mmCIF file of N, CA and C in Angstrom:
data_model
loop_
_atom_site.group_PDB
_atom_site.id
_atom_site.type_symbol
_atom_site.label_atom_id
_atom_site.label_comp_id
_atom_site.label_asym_id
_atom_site.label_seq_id
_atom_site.Cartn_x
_atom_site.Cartn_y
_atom_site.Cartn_z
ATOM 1 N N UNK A 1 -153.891 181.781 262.344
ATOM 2 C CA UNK A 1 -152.753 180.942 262.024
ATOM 3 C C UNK A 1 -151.459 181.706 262.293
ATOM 4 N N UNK A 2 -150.419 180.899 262.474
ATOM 5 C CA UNK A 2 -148.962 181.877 262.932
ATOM 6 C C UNK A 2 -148.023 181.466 261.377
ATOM 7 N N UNK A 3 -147.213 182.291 261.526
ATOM 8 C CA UNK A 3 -146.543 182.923 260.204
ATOM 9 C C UNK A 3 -145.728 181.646 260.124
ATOM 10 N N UNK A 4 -145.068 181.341 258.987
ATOM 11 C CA UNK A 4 -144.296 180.347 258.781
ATOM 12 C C UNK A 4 -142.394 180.861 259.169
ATOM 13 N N UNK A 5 -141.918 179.636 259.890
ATOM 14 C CA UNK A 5 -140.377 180.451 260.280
ATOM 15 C C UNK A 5 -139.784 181.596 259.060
ATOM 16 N N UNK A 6 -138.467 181.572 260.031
ATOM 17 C CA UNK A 6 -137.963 182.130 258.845
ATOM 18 C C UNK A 6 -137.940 183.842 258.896
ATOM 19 N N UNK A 7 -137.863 184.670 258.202
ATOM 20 C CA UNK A 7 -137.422 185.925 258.447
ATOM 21 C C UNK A 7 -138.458 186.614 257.193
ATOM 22 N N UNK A 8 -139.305 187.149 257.297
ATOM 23 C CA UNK A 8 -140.552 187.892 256.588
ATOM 24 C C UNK A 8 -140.182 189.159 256.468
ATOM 25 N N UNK A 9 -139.340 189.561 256.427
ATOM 26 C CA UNK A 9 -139.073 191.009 256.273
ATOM 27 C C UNK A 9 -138.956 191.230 255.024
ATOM 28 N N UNK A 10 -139.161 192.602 254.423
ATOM 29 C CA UNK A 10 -138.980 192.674 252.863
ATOM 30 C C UNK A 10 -137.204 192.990 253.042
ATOM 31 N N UNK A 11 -136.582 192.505 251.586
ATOM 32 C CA UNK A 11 -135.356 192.603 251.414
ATOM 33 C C UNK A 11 -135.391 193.847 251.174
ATOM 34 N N UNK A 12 -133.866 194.495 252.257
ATOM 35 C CA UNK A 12 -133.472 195.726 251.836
ATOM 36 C C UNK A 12 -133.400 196.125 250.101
ATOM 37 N N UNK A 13 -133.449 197.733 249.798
ATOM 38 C CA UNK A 13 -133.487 197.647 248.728
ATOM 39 C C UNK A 13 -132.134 198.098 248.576
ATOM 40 N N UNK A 14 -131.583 198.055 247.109
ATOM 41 C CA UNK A 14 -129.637 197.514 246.522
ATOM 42 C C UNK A 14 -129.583 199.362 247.042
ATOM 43 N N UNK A 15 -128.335 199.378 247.381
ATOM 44 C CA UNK A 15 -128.104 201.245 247.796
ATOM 45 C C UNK A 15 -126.968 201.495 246.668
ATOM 46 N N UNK A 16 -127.267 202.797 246.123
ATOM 47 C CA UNK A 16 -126.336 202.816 244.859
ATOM 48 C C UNK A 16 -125.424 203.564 245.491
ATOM 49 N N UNK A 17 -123.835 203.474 245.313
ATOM 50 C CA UNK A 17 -122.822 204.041 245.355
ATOM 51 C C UNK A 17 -123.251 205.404 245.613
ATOM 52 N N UNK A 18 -124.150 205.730 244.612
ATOM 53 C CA UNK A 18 -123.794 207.602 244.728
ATOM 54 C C UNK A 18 -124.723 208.363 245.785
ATOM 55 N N UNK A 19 -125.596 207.193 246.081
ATOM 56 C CA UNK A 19 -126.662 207.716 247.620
ATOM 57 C C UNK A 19 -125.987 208.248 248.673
ATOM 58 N N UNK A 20 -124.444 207.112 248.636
ATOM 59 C CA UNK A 20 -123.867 207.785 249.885
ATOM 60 C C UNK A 20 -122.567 209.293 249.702
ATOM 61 N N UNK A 21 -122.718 209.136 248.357
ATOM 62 C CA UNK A 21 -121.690 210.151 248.405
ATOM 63 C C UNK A 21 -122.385 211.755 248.751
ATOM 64 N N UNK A 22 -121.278 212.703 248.896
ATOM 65 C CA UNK A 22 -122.234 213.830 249.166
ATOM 66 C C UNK A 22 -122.393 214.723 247.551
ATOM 67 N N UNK A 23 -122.710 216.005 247.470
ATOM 68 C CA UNK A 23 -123.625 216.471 245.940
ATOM 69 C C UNK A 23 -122.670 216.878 245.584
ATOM 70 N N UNK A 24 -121.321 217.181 246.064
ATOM 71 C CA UNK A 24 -120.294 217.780 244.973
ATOM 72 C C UNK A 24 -119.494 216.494 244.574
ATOM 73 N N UNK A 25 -119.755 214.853 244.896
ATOM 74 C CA UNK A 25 -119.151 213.808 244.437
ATOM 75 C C UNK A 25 -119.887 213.291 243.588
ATOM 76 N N UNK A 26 -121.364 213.719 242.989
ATOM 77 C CA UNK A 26 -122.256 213.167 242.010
ATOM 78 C C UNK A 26 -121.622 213.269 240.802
ATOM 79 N N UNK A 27 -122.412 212.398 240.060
ATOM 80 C CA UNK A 27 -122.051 212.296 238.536
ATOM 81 C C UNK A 27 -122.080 213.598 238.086
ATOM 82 N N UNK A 28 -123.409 213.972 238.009
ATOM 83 C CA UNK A 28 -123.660 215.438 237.590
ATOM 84 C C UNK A 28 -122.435 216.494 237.814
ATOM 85 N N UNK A 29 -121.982 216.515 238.937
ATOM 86 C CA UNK A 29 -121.090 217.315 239.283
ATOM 87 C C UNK A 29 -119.990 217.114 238.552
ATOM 88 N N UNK A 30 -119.328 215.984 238.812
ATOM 89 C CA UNK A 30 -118.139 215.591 238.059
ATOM 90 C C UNK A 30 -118.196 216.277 237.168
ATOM 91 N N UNK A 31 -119.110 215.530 235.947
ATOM 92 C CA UNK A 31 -119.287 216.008 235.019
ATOM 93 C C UNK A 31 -119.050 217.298 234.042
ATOM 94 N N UNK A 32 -120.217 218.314 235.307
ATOM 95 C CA UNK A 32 -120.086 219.702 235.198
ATOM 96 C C UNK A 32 -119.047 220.305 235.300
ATOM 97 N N UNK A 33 -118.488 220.015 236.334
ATOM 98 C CA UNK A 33 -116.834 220.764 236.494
ATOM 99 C C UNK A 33 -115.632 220.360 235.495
ATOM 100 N N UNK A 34 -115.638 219.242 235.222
ATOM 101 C CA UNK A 34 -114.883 219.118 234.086
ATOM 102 C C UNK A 34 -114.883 219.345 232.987
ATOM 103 N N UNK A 35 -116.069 219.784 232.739
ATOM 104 C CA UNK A 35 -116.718 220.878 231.483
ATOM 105 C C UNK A 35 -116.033 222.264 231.684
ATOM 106 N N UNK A 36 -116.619 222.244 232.520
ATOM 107 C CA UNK A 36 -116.483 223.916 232.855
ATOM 108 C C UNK A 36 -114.499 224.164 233.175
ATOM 109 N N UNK A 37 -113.834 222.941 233.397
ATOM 110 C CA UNK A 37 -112.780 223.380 233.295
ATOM 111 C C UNK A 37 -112.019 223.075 232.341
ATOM 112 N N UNK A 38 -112.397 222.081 231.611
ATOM 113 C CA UNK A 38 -111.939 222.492 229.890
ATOM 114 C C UNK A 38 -112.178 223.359 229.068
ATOM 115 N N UNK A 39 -113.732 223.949 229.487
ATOM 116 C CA UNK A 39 -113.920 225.102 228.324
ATOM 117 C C UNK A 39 -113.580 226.295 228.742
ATOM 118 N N UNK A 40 -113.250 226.557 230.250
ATOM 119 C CA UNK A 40 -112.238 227.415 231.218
ATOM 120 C C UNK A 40 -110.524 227.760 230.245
ATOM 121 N N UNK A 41 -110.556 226.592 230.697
ATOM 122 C CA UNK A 41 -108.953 226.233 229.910
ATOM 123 C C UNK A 41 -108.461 226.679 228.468
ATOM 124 N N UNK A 42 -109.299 226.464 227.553
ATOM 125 C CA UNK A 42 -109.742 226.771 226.712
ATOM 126 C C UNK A 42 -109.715 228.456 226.327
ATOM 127 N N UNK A 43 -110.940 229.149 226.699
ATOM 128 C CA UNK A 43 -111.106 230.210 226.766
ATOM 129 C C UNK A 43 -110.331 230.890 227.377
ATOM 130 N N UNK A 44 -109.365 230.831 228.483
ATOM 131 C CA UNK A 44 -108.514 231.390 229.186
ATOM 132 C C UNK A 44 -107.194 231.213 228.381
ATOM 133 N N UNK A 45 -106.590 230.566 227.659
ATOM 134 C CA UNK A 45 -105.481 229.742 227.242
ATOM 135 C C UNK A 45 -105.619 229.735 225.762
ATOM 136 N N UNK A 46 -106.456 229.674 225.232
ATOM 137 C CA UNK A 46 -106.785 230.113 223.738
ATOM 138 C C UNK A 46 -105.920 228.933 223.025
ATOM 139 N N UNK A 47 -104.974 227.987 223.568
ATOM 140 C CA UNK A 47 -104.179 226.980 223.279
ATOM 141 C C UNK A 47 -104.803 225.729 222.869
ATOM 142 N N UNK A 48 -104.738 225.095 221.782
ATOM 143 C CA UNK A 48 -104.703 223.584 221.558
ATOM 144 C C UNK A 48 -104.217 222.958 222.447
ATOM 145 N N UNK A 49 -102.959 223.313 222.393
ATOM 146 C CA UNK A 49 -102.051 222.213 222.315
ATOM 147 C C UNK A 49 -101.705 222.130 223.834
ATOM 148 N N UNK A 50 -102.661 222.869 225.188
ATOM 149 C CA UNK A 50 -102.180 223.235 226.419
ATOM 150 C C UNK A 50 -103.844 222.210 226.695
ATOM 151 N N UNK A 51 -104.596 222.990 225.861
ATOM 152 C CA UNK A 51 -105.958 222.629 226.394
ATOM 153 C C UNK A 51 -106.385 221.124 226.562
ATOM 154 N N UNK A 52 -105.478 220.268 225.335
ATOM 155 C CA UNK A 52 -105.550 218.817 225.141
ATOM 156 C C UNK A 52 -104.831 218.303 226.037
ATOM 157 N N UNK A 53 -104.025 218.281 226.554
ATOM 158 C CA UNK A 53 -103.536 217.547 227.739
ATOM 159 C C UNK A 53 -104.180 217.716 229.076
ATOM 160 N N UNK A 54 -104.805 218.952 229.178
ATOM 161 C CA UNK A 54 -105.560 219.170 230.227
ATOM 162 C C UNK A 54 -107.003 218.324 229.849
ATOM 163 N N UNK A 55 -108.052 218.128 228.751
ATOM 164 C CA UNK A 55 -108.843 217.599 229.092
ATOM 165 C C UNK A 55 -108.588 216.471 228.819
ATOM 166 N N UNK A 56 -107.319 215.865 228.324
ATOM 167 C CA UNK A 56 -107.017 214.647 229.059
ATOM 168 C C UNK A 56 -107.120 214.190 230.355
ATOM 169 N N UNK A 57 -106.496 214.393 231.232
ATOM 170 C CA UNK A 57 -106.856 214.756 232.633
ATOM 171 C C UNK A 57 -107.808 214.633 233.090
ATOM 172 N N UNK A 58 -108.660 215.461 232.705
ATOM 173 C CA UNK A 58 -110.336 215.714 232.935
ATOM 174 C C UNK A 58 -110.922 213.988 232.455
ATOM 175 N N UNK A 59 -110.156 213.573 231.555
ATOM 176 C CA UNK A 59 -110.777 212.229 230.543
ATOM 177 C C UNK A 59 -110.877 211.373 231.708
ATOM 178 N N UNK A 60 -109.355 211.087 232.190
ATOM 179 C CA UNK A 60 -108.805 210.508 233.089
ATOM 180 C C UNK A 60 -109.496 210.523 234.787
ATOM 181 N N UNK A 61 -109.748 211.667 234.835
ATOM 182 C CA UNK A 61 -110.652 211.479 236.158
ATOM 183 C C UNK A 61 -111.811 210.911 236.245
ATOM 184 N N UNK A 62 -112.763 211.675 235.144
ATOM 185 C CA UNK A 62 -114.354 211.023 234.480
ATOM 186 C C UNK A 62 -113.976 209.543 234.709
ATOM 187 N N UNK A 63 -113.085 208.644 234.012
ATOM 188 C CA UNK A 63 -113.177 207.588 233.957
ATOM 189 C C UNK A 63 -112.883 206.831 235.314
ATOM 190 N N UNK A 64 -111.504 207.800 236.051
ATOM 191 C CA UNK A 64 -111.653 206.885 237.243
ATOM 192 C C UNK A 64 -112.817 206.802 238.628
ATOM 193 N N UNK A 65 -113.735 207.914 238.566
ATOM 194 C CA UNK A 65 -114.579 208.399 239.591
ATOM 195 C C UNK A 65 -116.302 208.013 238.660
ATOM 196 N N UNK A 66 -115.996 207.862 237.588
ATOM 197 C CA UNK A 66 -117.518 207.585 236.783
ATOM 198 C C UNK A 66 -117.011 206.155 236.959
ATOM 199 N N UNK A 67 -116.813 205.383 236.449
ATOM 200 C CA UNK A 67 -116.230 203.821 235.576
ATOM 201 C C UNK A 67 -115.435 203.063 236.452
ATOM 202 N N UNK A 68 -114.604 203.786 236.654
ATOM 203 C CA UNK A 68 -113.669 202.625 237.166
ATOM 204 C C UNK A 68 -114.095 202.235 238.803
ATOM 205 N N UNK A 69 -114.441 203.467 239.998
ATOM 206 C CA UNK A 69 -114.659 203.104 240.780
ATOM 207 C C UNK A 69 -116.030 202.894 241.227
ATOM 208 N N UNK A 70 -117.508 203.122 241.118
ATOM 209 C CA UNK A 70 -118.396 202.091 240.857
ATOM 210 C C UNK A 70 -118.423 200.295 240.519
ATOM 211 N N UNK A 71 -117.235 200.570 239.016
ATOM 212 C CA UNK A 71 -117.490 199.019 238.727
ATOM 213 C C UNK A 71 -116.690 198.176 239.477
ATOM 214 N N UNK A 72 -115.461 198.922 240.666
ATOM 215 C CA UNK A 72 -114.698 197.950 241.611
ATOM 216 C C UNK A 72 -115.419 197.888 242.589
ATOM 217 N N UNK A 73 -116.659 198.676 243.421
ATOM 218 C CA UNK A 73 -117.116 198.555 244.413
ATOM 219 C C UNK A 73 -117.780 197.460 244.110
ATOM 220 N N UNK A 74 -118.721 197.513 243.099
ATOM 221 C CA UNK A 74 -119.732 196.677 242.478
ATOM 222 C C UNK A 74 -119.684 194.911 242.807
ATOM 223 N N UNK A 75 -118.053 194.946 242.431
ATOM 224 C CA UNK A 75 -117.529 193.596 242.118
ATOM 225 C C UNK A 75 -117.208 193.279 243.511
ATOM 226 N N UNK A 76 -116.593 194.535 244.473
ATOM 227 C CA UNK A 76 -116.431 193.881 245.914
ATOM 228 C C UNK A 76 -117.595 193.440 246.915
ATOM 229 N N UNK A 77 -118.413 194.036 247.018
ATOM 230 C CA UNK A 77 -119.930 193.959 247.476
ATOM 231 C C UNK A 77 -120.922 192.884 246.851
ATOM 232 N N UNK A 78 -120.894 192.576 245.404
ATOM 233 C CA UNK A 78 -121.275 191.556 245.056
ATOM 234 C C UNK A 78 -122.542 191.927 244.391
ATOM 235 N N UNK A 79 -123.273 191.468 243.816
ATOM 236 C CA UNK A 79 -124.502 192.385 242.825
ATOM 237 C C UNK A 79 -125.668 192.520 244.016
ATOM 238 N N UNK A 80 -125.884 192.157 245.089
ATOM 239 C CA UNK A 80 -127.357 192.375 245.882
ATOM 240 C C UNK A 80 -127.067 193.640 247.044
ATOM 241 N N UNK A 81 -126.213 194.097 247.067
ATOM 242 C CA UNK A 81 -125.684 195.249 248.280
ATOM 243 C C UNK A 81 -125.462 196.190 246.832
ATOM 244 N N UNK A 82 -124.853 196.522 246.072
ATOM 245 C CA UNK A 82 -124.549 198.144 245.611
ATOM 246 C C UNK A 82 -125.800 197.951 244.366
ATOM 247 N N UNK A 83 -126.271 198.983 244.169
ATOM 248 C CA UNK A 83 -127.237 198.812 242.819
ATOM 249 C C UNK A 83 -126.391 199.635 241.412
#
């Protein structure tokens, strides 16, 4: 018997944002370095009141490179292209 029309291929599978980035743009990384440069900051600076505005900063990036830009790709691509 012959296949019914139509396109039989299995659907690509969803590609997540961070597949394409390279290993120093991973979460993990982020992450790590902004650790390591608050508690840098910190230990180097011995300051409160220097160290808190700096891991503000650090807050501020996490959120725009974790959160904010995932959930705009997400919404441009549409839920079946980014996972």
């Amino acid at each position: 018997m012959s296949e019914p029309p139509g396109n039989t291929a299995p659907a690509p599978a969803a590609v997540s944002i961070w597949q394409l980035k390279p290993w120093w743009c991973q979460p993990w990384s982020i992450l790590l370095t902004g650790v390591l440069l608050i508690a840098g900051s910190w230990f180097w600076l011995g300051r409160w009141w220097l160290t808190v505005p700096f891991a503000t900063g650090v807050l501020l990036w996490w959120w725009l490179f974790l959160v904010l830009m995932p959930r705009q790709l997400s919404d441009l691509s549409g839920p079946d292209d980014i996972g």
